[in-house]
Short mmCIF file of C-alpha atoms in Angstrom, two decimals:
data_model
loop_
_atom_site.label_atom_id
_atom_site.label_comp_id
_atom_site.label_asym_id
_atom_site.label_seq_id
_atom_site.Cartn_x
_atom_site.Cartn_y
_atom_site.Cartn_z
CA UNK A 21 -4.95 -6.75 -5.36
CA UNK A 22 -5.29 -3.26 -3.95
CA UNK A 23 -4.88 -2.55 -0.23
CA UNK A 24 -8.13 -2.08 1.97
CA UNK A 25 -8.83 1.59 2.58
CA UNK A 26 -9.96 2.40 5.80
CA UNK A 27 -13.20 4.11 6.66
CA UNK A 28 -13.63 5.13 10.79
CA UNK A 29 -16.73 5.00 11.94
CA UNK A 30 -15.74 6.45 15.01
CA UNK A 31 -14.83 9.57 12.25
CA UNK A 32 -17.82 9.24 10.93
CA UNK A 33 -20.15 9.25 13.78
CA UNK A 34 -17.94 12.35 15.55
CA UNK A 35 -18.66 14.39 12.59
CA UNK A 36 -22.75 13.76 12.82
CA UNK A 37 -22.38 14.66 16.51
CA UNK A 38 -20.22 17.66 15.75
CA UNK A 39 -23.24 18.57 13.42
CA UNK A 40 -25.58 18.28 15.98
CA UNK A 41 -24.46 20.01 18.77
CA UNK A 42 -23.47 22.90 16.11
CA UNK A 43 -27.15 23.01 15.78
CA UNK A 44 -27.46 23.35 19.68
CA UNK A 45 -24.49 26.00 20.16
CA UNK A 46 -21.95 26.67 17.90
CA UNK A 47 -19.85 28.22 20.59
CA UNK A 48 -20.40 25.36 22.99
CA UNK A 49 -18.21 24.92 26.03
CA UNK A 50 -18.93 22.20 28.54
CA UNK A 51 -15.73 23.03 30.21
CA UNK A 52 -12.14 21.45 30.95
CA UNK A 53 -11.60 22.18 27.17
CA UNK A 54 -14.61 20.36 25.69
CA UNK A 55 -15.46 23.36 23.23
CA UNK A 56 -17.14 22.60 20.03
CA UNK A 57 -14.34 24.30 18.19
CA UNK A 58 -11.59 21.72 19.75
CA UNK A 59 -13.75 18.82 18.65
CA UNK A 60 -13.78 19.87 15.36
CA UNK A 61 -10.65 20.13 15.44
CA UNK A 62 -9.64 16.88 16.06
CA UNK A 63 -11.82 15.34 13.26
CA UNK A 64 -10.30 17.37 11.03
CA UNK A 65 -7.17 15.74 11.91
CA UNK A 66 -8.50 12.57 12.28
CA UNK A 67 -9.76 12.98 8.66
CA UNK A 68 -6.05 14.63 7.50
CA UNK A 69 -4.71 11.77 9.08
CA UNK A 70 -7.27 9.01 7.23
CA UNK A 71 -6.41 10.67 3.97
CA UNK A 72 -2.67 10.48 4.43
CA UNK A 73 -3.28 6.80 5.36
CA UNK A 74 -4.84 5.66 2.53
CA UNK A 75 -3.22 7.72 -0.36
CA UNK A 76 0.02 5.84 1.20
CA UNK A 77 -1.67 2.80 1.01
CA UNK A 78 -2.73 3.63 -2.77
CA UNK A 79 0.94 4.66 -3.16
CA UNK A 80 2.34 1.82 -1.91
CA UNK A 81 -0.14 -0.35 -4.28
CA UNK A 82 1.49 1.80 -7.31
CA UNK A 83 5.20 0.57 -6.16
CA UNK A 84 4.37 -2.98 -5.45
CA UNK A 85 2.89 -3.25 -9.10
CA UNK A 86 6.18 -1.48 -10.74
CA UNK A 87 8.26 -3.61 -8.45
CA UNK A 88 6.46 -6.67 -9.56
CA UNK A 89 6.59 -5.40 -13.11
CA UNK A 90 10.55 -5.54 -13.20
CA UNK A 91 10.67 -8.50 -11.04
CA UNK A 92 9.23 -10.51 -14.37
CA UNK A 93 11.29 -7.93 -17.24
CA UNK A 94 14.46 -9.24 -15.01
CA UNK A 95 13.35 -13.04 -14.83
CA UNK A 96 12.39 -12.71 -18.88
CA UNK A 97 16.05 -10.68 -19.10
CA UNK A 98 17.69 -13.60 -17.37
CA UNK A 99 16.69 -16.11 -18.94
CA UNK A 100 17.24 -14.42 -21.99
CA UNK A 101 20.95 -14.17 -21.47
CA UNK A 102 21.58 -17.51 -20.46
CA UNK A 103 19.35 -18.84 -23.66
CA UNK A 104 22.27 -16.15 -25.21
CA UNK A 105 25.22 -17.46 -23.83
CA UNK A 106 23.97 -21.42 -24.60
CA UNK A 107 23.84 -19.91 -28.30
CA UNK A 108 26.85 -18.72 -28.36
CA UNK A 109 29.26 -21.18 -26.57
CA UNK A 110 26.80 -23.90 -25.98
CA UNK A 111 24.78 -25.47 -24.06
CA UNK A 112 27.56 -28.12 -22.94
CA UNK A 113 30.26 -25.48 -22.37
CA UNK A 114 32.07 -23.91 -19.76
CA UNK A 115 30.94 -20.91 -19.82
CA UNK A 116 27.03 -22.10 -19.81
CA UNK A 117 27.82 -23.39 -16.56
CA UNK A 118 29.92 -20.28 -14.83
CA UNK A 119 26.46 -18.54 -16.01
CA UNK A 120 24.12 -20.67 -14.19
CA UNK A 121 22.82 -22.94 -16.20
CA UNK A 122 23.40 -26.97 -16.42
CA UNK A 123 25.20 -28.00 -18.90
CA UNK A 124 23.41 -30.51 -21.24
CA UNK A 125 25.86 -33.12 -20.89
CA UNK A 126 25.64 -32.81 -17.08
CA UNK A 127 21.52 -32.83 -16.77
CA UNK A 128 19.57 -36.46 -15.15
CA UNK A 129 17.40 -37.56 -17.11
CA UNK A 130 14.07 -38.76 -15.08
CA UNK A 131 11.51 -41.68 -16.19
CA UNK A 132 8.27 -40.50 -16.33
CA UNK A 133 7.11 -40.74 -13.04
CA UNK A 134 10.13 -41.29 -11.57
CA UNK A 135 10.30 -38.98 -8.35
CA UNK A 136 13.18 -36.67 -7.91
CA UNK A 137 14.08 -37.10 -4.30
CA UNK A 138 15.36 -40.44 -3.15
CA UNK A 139 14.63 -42.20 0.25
CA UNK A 140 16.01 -44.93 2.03
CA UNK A 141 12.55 -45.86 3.57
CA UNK A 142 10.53 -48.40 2.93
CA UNK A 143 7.16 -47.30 1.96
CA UNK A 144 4.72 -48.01 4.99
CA UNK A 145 2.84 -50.43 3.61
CA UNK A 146 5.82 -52.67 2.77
CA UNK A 147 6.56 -52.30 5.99
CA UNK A 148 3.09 -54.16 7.18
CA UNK A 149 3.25 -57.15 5.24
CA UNK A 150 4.65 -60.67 6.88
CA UNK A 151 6.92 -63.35 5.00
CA UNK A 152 3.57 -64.86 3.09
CA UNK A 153 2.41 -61.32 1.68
CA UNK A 154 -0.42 -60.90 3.72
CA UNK A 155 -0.77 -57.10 5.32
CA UNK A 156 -0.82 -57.33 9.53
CA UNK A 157 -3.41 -55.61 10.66
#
């Protein structure tokens, strides 16, 4: 999903007010450098500066999806070597397992069902029952 562009409203309000007071003066100075030209100049920048932002942010975007891109060629690619090297030597050898893989005489074979990770606790409600099978409340 593509990155929010930003909008400022305090951009866009500055440049109705800049038209305004244009209408007023165009030369306008209210002193201690508050000139009509200096105010346009800064939302000019502001407005470089917005633009910059978000074709950075669009740029960015572009990378992300060509980084993600060859993030799944190399996780296709590896697996495709390792499906080459079980081919070739095996999938019980050696040199399956240097590669990464588990050899197939090495793999656990689960029941269905049967969880993967294996505690030591007693499940709580085991825990709760007395010596004639009833649950304490």
């Amino acid at each position: 999903m593509a990155r929010l562009k930003r909008t400022s409203q305090v951009l866009e309000k500055a440049a109705r007010r800049a038209a305004s007071i244009s209408s007023i003066d165009p030369n306008l100075d209210v002193s201690n450098g508050l000139t009509l030209f200096a105010y346009s100049s800064l939302i000019e920048t502001m407005r470089n500066k917005e633009n910059t932002y978000n074709t950075a942010l669009s740029n960015l975007d572009k990378i992300y999806r060509e980084m993600l891109e060859t993030e799944q060629q190399l996780a296709d690619m590896t697996e495709h070597i390792l499906m080459g090297i079980g081919a070739k030597y095996g999938k019980s050898s050696v040199e399956y397992g240097m590669a990464g893989g588990v050899p197939k005489n090495q793999r656990r074979k689960g029941l269905r069902g049967e969880s993967p990770i294996v505690s030591n606790e007693l499940p709580s409600m085991i825990v709760g029952v007395n010596s004639n099978g009833k649950v304490k409340a």
